Amino acid sequence: FFFSKLISSVAMRVILLALLAASASAFSGVVAPMRVAAPCRADVVMSTKFVPPPAPVEPVKKYTPTSMGVNPRVFKDRKSNVYNRYYKSTQTTALKKVNAAISAGDKAEVLKLFSLATSVIDKNVKRGIIHRNKAARNKSRTQKRISVMGAIAAN
């Protein structure tokens, strides 16, 4: 091109190439895609309220032991914390299933799920995860709900 000798600036060359590409696409019948800016959303207001991050799944390091002799106990406690959370979670899930079956009104399903829930609760007492009085309280309250369900079904 004779224009490249006349125009020494790099910016002018870029502009010239863009003009040539635009004119070539105009004569070929193909329209070059244009970049369009996204519209501004004035209805969306950014919140200035602080949102805390989600809680971590694994136990967080709560403290650093002051003496080296305490280290093994700290690591053992963290490991048992994971196991204890798992067994507590299975217990609450079992009790939720029993309560859902009670509200559904299925007597046979309730009795089967209550048997499984009492088994899970008793095993957690044996493992030392929950206190025996809490286990008795959970079983007693669930048993009362079952007997109320039976009394309503009898009437």
Tab-separated table of C-alpha atoms in Angstrom, residues 35-141:
chain	number	residue	atom	x	y	z
A	35	ARG	CA	-19.326	-4.722	20.122
A	36	VAL	CA	-22.177	-3.180	22.023
A	37	ALA	CA	-21.784	-1.984	25.579
A	38	ALA	CA	-24.019	-3.676	28.124
A	39	PRO	CA	-26.831	-1.471	29.381
A	40	CYS	CA	-26.416	0.009	32.833
A	41	ARG	CA	-28.845	-1.415	35.397
A	42	ALA	CA	-29.906	1.488	37.539
A	43	ASP	CA	-32.469	-0.611	39.438
A	44	VAL	CA	-29.773	-2.790	41.004
A	45	VAL	CA	-28.291	-1.217	44.106
A	46	MET	CA	-25.144	-2.646	45.588
A	47	SER	CA	-25.546	-3.517	49.251
A	48	THR	CA	-23.160	-1.992	51.730
A	49	LYS	CA	-24.147	-4.508	54.408
A	50	PHE	CA	-21.373	-6.912	55.410
A	51	VAL	CA	-22.162	-10.530	54.568
A	52	PRO	CA	-19.980	-12.990	56.496
A	53	PRO	CA	-18.415	-15.892	54.598
A	54	PRO	CA	-19.961	-19.357	55.010
A	55	ALA	CA	-18.825	-21.440	57.955
A	56	PRO	CA	-16.020	-23.929	57.242
A	57	VAL	CA	-16.867	-27.620	57.043
A	58	GLU	CA	-13.819	-28.880	58.862
A	59	PRO	CA	-13.128	-27.835	62.458
A	60	VAL	CA	-11.269	-24.551	62.652
A	61	LYS	CA	-8.029	-24.322	64.577
A	62	LYS	CA	-9.336	-22.657	67.715
A	63	TYR	CA	-6.067	-22.064	69.496
A	64	THR	CA	-2.426	-22.928	69.427
A	65	PRO	CA	-1.323	-24.976	72.415
A	66	THR	CA	1.164	-23.273	74.696
A	67	SER	CA	3.189	-26.384	75.412
A	68	MET	CA	4.294	-29.122	73.053
A	69	GLY	CA	2.923	-31.810	75.344
A	70	VAL	CA	-0.621	-30.649	74.647
A	71	ASN	CA	-0.290	-30.987	70.858
A	72	PRO	CA	-1.289	-34.663	70.558
A	73	ARG	CA	-4.433	-34.051	72.602
A	74	VAL	CA	-5.423	-31.076	70.428
A	75	PHE	CA	-5.117	-33.107	67.238
A	76	LYS	CA	-7.026	-36.002	68.785
A	77	ASP	CA	-9.833	-33.629	69.841
A	78	ARG	CA	-10.116	-32.221	66.337
A	79	LYS	CA	-10.339	-35.707	64.869
A	80	SER	CA	-13.009	-36.824	67.352
A	81	ASN	CA	-14.950	-33.613	66.653
A	82	VAL	CA	-15.434	-34.728	63.047
A	83	TYR	CA	-16.691	-38.167	64.124
A	84	ASN	CA	-18.993	-36.724	66.785
A	85	ARG	CA	-20.571	-34.308	64.302
A	86	TYR	CA	-21.224	-37.203	61.913
A	87	TYR	CA	-22.990	-39.313	64.548
A	88	LYS	CA	-25.005	-36.356	65.875
A	89	SER	CA	-26.087	-35.570	62.341
A	90	THR	CA	-27.299	-39.142	61.765
A	91	GLN	CA	-29.303	-38.925	64.992
A	92	THR	CA	-31.033	-35.672	64.050
A	93	THR	CA	-31.755	-37.023	60.565
A	94	ALA	CA	-33.348	-40.154	62.036
A	95	LEU	CA	-35.537	-38.068	64.362
A	96	LYS	CA	-36.571	-35.776	61.493
A	97	LYS	CA	-37.638	-38.789	59.442
A	98	VAL	CA	-39.766	-40.061	62.336
A	99	ASN	CA	-41.402	-36.643	62.748
A	100	ALA	CA	-42.095	-36.439	59.005
A	101	ALA	CA	-43.732	-39.863	59.069
A	102	ILE	CA	-45.823	-38.820	62.109
A	103	SER	CA	-47.114	-35.746	60.275
A	104	ALA	CA	-47.818	-37.918	57.216
A	105	GLY	CA	-49.822	-40.293	59.433
A	106	ASP	CA	-48.278	-43.597	58.319
A	107	LYS	CA	-48.393	-45.788	61.448
A	108	ALA	CA	-46.323	-48.730	60.131
A	109	GLU	CA	-43.631	-46.434	58.749
A	110	VAL	CA	-43.517	-44.482	62.029
A	111	LEU	CA	-42.927	-47.607	64.098
A	112	LYS	CA	-40.175	-48.817	61.773
A	113	LEU	CA	-38.408	-45.428	61.738
A	114	PHE	CA	-38.773	-45.003	65.510
A	115	SER	CA	-37.071	-48.362	66.044
A	116	LEU	CA	-34.152	-47.239	63.857
A	117	ALA	CA	-33.983	-43.844	65.582
A	118	THR	CA	-33.863	-45.370	69.080
A	119	SER	CA	-31.084	-47.662	67.885
A	120	VAL	CA	-29.055	-44.689	66.621
A	121	ILE	CA	-29.671	-42.733	69.849
A	122	ASP	CA	-28.623	-45.651	72.064
A	123	LYS	CA	-25.452	-46.177	70.036
A	124	ASN	CA	-24.567	-42.501	70.446
A	125	VAL	CA	-24.975	-42.846	74.208
A	126	LYS	CA	-22.724	-45.895	74.163
A	127	ARG	CA	-20.100	-43.955	72.173
A	128	GLY	CA	-20.287	-41.105	74.686
A	129	ILE	CA	-21.406	-38.548	72.119
A	130	ILE	CA	-24.591	-37.531	73.918
A	131	HIS	CA	-25.671	-37.785	77.543
A	132	ARG	CA	-28.040	-40.586	78.517
A	133	ASN	CA	-30.577	-38.089	79.871
A	134	LYS	CA	-30.729	-36.309	76.509
A	135	ALA	CA	-31.236	-39.661	74.806
A	136	ALA	CA	-34.086	-40.509	77.172
A	137	ARG	CA	-35.643	-37.083	76.588
A	138	ASN	CA	-35.504	-37.452	72.787
A	139	LYS	CA	-37.002	-40.938	72.864
A	140	SER	CA	-39.714	-39.920	75.332
A	141	ARG	CA	-40.816	-36.889	73.327
